mmCIF file of C-alpha atoms in Angstrom:
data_model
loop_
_atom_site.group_PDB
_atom_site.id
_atom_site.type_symbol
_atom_site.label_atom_id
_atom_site.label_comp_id
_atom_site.label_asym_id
_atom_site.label_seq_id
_atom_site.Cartn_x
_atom_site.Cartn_y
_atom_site.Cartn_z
ATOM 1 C CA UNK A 118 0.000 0.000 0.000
ATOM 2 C CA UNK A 119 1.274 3.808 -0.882
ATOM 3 C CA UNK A 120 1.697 6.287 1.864
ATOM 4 C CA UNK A 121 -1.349 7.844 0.248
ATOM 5 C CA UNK A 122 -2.713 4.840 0.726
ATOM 6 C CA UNK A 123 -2.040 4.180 4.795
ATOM 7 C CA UNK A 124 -2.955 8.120 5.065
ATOM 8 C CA UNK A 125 -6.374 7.746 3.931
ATOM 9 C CA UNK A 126 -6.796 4.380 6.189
ATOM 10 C CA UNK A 127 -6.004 6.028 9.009
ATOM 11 C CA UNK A 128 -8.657 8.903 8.527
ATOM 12 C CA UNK A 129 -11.376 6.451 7.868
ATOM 13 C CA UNK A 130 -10.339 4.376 10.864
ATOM 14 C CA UNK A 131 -10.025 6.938 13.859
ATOM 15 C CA UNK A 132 -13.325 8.738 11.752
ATOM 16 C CA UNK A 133 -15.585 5.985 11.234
ATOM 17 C CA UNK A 134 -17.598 6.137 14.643
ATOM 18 C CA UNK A 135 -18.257 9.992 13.827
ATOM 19 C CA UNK A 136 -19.668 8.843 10.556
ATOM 20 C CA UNK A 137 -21.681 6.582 12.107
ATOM 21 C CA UNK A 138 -23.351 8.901 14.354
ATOM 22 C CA UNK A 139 -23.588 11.754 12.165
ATOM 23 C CA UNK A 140 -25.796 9.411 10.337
ATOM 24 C CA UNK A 141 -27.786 7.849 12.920
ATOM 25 C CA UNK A 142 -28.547 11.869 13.971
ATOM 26 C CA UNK A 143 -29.492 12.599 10.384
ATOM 27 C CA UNK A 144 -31.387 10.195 9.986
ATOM 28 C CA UNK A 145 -33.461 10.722 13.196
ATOM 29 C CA UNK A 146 -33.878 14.566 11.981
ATOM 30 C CA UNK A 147 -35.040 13.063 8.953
ATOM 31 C CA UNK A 148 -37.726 11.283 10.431
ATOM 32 C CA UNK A 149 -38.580 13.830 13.155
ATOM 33 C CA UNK A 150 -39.352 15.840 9.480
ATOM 34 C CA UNK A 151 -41.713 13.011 8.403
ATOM 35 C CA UNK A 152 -43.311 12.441 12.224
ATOM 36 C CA UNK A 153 -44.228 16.499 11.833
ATOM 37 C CA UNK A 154 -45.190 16.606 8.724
ATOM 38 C CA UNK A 155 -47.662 14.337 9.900
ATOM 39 C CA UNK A 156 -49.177 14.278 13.186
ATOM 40 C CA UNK A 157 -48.399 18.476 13.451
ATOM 41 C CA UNK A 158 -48.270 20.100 10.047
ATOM 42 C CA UNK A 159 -51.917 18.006 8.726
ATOM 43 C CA UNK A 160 -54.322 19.340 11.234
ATOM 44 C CA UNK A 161 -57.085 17.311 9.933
ATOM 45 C CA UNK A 162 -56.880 13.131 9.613
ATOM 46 C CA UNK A 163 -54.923 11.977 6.378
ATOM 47 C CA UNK A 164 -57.265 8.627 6.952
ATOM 48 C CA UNK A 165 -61.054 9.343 7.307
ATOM 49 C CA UNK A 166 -60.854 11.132 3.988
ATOM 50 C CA UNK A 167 -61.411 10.519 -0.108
ATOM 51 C CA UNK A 168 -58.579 9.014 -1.815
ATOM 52 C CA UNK A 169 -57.594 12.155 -4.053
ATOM 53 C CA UNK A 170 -57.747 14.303 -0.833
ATOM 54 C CA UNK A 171 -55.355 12.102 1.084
ATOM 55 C CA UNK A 172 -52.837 11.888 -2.119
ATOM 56 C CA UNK A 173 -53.425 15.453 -2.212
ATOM 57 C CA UNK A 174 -52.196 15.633 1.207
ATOM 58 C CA UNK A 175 -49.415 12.750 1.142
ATOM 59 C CA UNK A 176 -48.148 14.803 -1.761
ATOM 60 C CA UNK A 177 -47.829 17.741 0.214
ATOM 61 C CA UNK A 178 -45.793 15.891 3.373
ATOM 62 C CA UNK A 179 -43.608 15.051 1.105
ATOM 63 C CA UNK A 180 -43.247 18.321 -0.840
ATOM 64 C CA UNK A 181 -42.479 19.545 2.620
ATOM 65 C CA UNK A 182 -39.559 17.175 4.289
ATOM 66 C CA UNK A 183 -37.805 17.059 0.556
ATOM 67 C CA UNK A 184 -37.452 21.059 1.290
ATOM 68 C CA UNK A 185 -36.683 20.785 4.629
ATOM 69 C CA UNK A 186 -34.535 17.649 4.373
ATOM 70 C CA UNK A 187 -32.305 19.231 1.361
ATOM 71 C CA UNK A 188 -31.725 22.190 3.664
ATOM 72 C CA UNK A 189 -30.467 20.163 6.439
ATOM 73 C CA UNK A 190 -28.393 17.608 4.208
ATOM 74 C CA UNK A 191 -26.430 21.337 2.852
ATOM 75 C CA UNK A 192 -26.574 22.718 6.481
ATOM 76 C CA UNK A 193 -24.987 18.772 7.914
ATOM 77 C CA UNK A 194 -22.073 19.518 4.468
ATOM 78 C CA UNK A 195 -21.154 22.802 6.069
ATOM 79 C CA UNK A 196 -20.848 21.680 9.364
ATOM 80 C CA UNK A 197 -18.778 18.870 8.225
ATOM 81 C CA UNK A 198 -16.928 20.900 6.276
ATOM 82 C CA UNK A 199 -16.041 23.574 9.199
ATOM 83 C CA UNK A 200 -15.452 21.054 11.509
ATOM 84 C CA UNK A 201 -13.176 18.358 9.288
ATOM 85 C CA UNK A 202 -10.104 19.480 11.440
ATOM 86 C CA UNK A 203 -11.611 19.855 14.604
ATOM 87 C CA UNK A 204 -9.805 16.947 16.552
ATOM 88 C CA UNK A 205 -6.123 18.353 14.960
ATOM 89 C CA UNK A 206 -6.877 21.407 17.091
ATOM 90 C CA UNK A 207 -5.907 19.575 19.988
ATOM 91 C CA UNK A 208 -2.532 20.193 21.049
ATOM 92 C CA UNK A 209 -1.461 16.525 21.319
ATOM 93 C CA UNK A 210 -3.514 15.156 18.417
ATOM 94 C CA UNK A 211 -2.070 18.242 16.368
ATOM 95 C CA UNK A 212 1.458 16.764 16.957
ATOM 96 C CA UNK A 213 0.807 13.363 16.435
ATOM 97 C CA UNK A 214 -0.434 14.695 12.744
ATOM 98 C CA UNK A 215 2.312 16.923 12.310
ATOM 99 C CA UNK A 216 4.732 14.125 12.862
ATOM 100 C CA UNK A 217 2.653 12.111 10.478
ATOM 101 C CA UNK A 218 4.831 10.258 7.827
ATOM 102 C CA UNK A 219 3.240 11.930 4.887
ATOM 103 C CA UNK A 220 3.812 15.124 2.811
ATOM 104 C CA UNK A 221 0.913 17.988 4.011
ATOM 105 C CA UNK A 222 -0.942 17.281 0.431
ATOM 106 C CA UNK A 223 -1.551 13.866 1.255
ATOM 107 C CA UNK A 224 -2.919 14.735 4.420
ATOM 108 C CA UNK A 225 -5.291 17.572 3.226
ATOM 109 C CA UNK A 226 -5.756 15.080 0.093
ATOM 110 C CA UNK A 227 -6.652 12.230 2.332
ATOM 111 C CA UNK A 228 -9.086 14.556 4.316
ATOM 112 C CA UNK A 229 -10.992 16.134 1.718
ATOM 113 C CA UNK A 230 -11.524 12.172 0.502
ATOM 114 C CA UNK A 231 -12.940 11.556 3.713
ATOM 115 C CA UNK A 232 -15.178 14.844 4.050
ATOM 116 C CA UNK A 233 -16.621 13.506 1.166
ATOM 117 C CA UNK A 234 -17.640 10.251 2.512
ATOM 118 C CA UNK A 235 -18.959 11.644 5.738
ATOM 119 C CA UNK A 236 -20.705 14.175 4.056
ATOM 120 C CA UNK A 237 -22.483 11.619 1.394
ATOM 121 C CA UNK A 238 -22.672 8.885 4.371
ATOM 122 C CA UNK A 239 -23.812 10.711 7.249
ATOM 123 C CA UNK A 240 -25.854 13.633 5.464
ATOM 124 C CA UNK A 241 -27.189 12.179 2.227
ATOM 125 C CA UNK A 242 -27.571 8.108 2.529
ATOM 126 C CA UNK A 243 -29.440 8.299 5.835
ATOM 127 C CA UNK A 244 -32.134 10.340 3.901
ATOM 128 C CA UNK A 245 -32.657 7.457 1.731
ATOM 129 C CA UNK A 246 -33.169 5.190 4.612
ATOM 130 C CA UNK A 247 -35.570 7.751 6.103
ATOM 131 C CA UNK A 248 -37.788 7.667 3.189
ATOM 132 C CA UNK A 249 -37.981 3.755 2.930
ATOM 133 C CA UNK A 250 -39.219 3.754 6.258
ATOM 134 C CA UNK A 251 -41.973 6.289 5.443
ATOM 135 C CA UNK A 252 -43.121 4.430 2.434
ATOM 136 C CA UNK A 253 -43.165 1.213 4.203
ATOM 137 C CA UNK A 254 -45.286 3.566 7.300
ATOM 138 C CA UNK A 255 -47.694 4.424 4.014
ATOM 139 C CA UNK A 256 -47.810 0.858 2.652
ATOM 140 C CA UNK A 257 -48.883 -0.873 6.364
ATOM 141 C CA UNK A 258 -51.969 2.443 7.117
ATOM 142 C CA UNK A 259 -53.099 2.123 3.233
ATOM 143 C CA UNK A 260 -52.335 5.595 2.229
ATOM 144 C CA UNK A 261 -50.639 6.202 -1.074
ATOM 145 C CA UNK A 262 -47.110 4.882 -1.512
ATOM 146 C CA UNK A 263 -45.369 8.083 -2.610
ATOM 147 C CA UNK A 264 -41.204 8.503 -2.775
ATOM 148 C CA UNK A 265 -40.000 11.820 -0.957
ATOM 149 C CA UNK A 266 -36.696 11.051 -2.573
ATOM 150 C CA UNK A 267 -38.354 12.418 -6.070
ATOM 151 C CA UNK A 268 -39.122 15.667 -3.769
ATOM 152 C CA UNK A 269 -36.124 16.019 -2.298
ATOM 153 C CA UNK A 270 -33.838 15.978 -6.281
ATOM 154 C CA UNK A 271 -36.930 18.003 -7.383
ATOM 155 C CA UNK A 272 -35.673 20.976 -5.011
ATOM 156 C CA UNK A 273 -32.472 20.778 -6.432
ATOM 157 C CA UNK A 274 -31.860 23.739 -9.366
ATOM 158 C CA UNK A 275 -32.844 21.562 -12.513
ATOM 159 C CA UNK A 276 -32.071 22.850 -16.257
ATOM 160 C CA UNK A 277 -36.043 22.004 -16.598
ATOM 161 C CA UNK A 278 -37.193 24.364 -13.982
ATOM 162 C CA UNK A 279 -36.375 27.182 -16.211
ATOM 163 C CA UNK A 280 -37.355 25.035 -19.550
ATOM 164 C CA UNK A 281 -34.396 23.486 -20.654
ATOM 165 C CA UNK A 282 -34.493 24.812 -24.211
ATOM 166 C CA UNK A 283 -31.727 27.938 -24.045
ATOM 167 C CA UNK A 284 -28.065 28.848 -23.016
ATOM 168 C CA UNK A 285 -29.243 30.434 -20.678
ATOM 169 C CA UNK A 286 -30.905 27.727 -18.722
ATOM 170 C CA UNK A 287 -28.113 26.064 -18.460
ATOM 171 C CA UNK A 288 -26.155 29.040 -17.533
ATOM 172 C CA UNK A 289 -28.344 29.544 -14.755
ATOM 173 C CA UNK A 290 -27.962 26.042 -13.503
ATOM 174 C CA UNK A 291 -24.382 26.076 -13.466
ATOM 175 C CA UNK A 292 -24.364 29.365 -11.343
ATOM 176 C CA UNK A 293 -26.565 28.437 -8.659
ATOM 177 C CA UNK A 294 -24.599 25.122 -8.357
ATOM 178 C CA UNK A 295 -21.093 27.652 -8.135
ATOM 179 C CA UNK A 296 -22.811 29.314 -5.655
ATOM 180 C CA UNK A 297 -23.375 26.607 -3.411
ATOM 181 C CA UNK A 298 -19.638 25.076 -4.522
ATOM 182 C CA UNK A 299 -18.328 28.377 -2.789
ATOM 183 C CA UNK A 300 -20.087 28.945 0.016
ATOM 184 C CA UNK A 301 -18.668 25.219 0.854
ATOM 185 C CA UNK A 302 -15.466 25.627 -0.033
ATOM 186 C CA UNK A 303 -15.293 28.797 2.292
ATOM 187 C CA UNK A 304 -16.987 26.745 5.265
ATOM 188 C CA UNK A 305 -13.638 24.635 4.864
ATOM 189 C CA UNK A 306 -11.396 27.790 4.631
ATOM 190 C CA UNK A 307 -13.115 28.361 7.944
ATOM 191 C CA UNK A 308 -12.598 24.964 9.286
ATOM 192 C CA UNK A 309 -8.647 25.022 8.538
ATOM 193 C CA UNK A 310 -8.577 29.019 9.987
ATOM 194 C CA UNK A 311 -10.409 28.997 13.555
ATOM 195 C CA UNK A 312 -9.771 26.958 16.204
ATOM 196 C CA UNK A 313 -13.240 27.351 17.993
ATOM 197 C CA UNK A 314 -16.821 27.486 16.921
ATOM 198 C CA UNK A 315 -15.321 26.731 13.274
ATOM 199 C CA UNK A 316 -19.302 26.584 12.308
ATOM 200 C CA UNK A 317 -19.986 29.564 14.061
ATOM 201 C CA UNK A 318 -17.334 31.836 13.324
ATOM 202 C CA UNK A 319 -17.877 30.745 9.473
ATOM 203 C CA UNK A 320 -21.311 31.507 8.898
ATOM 204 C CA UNK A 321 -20.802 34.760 10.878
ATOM 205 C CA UNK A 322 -18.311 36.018 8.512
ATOM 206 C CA UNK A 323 -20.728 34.726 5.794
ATOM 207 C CA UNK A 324 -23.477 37.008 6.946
ATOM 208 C CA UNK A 325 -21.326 39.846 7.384
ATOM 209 C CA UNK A 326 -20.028 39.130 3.870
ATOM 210 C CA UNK A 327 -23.418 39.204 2.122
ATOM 211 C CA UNK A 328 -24.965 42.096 4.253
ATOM 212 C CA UNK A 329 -21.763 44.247 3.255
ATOM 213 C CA UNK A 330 -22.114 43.209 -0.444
ATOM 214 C CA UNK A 331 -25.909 44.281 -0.488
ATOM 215 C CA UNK A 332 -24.788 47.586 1.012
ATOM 216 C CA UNK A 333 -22.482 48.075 -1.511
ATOM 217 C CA UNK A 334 -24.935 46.812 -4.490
ATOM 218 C CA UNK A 335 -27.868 49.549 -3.101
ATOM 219 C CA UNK A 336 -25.116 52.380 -2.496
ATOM 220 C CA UNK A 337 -23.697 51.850 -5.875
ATOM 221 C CA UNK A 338 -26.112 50.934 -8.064
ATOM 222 C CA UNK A 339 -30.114 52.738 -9.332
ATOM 223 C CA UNK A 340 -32.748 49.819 -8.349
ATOM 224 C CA UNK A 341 -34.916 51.980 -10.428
ATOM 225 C CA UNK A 342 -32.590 52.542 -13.919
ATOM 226 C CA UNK A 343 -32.704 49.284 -16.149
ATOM 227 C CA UNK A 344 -29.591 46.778 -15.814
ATOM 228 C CA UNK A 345 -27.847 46.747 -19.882
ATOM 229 C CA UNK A 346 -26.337 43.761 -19.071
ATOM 230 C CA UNK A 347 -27.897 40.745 -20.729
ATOM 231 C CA UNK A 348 -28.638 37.813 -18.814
ATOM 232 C CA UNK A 349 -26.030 35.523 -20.309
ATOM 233 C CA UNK A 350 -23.545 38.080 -19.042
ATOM 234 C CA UNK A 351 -24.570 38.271 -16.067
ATOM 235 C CA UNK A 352 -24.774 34.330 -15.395
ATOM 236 C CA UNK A 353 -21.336 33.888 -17.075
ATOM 237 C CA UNK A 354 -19.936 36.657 -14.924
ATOM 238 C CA UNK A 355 -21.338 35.267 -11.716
ATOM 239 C CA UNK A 356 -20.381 31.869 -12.351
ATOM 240 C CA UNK A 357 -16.572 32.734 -13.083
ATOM 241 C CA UNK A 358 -16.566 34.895 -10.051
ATOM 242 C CA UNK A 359 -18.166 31.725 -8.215
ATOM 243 C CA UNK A 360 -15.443 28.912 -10.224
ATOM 244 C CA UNK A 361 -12.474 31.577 -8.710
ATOM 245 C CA UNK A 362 -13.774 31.979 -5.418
ATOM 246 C CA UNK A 363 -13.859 28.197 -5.135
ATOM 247 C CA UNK A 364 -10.415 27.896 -6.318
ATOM 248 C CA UNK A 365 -9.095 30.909 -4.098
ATOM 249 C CA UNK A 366 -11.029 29.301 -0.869
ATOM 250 C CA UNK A 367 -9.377 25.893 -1.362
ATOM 251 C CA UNK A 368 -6.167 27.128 -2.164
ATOM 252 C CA UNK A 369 -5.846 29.520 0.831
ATOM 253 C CA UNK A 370 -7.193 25.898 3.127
ATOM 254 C CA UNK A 371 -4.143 24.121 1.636
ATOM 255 C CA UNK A 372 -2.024 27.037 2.087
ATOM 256 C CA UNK A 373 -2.865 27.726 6.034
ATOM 257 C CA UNK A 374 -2.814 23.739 6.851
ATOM 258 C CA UNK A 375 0.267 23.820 5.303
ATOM 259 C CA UNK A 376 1.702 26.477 7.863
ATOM 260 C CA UNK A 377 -0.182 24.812 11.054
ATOM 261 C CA UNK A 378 2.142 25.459 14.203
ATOM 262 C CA UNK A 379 1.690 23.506 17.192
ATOM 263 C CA UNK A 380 1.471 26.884 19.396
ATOM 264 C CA UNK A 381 -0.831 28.838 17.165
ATOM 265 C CA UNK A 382 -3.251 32.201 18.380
ATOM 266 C CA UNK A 383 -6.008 31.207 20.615
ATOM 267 C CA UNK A 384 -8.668 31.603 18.066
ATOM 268 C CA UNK A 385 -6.803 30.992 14.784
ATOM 269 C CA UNK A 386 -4.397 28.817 13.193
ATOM 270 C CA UNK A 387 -2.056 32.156 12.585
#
């Protein structure tokens, strides 16, 4: 086996149990979703009535958790993202992986391997689980077998929502999915940077972020004078700004984890 090899074994072993119970919490969340949907978002009996009312209504629970479940699987990737070096923050466990046998892109390389896995294991297969249980809950009280998983793609930014005929649906697509690229990929920058509330801290500076770019946007700009640039440019230009901030986050991760000290600031790995 490479040394690339016995890196990436040693993440998954010492991380395994955390994958485990990220999943078993995600997949209780996911079911608290269905239980509520249920028994306190329908205020009226799913049971007692006609057949096209209760599809109407099954249709709808499920409608729901896919929304709600989508925004907690991204939520569970950001959090597992800001927190994939949390244990290295540890003085001792920070010197036992500075003294690792590897070369520092390995190890980040090895770790960005596993936050993959945990992300699609804990956040994304328990989900899955979650909705065979519900249809097998449908198929045993006779209501209409219906698949939340279809819901939960459906909320997803599809090349049909916008008709799937032009450039420019496409375009769209592709930004939207930058967008969310970046925002993750700056929830790791955040991970690598703070040593505390790496969650936190991140989406803090993510709020600030926004609000000061909105500022700037209203200061800057006539809501009431007509934008001349075309759509196309505008997707194109958002999506390469997107596509570099992506880079630019990822780069500056590698670059800080890189320059880890064992006696770093209280707050930050500076």
């Amino acid at each position: 086996m490479t040394r690339f090899g016995r890196v990436l074994k040693l993440d998954f072993v010492e991380g395994y149990k955390p994958m485990l119970w990220g999943a078993l919490c995600m997949m209780l969340l996911y079911l608290f979703f269905f239980w509520f949907a249920h028994n306190i978002g329908m205020h009226e009996s799913i049971y007692d009535a006609p057949q096209d009312v209760t599809m109407l209504r099954v249709r709808t629970i499920c409608e729901a958790v896919g929304a709600f479940s989508l925004m907690a699987c991204f939520i569970f990737f950001l959090i597992s993202a800001s927190t994939l070096f949390r244990g290295e923050q540890k003085k001792q466990k920070r010197i036992a992986w500075l003294m690792l046998p590897a070369s520092n892109q390995e190890k980040f390389l090895s770790r960005w391997i596993y936050l993959v896995a945990f992300s699609l294991v804990g956040g994304l297969l328990p989900f899955f689980v979650a909705d065979g249980v519900h249809i097998a809950y449908l198929w045993m009280t006779d209501n209409p077998v219906m698949c939340t998983t279809k819901w939960f793609f459906n909320m997803m930014p599809h090349v049909s929502d916008y008709g799937g005929v032009t450039i420019n649906d496409w375009l769209s697509t592709i930004m939207e999915y930058s967008f969310v690229i970046g925002i993750h990929s700056f929830y790791l920058l955040g991970g690598v940077f703070f040593k505390k509330f790496h969650f936190i801290a991140a989406s803090a500076v993510v709020v600030i972020a926004f609000a000061a770019f909105v500022a700037c946007i209203n200061m800057f700009t006539d809501p009431g004078q007509p934008s001349d640039i075309s759509h196309t440019a505008y997707y194109i230009t958002v999506t390469v700004f997107w596509t570099l901030a992506v880079i630019l986050f990822t780069w500056l991760a590698y670059y800080l984890f890189c320059r880890w000290q064992v006696v770093t600031h209280k707050f930050a790995n500076i």
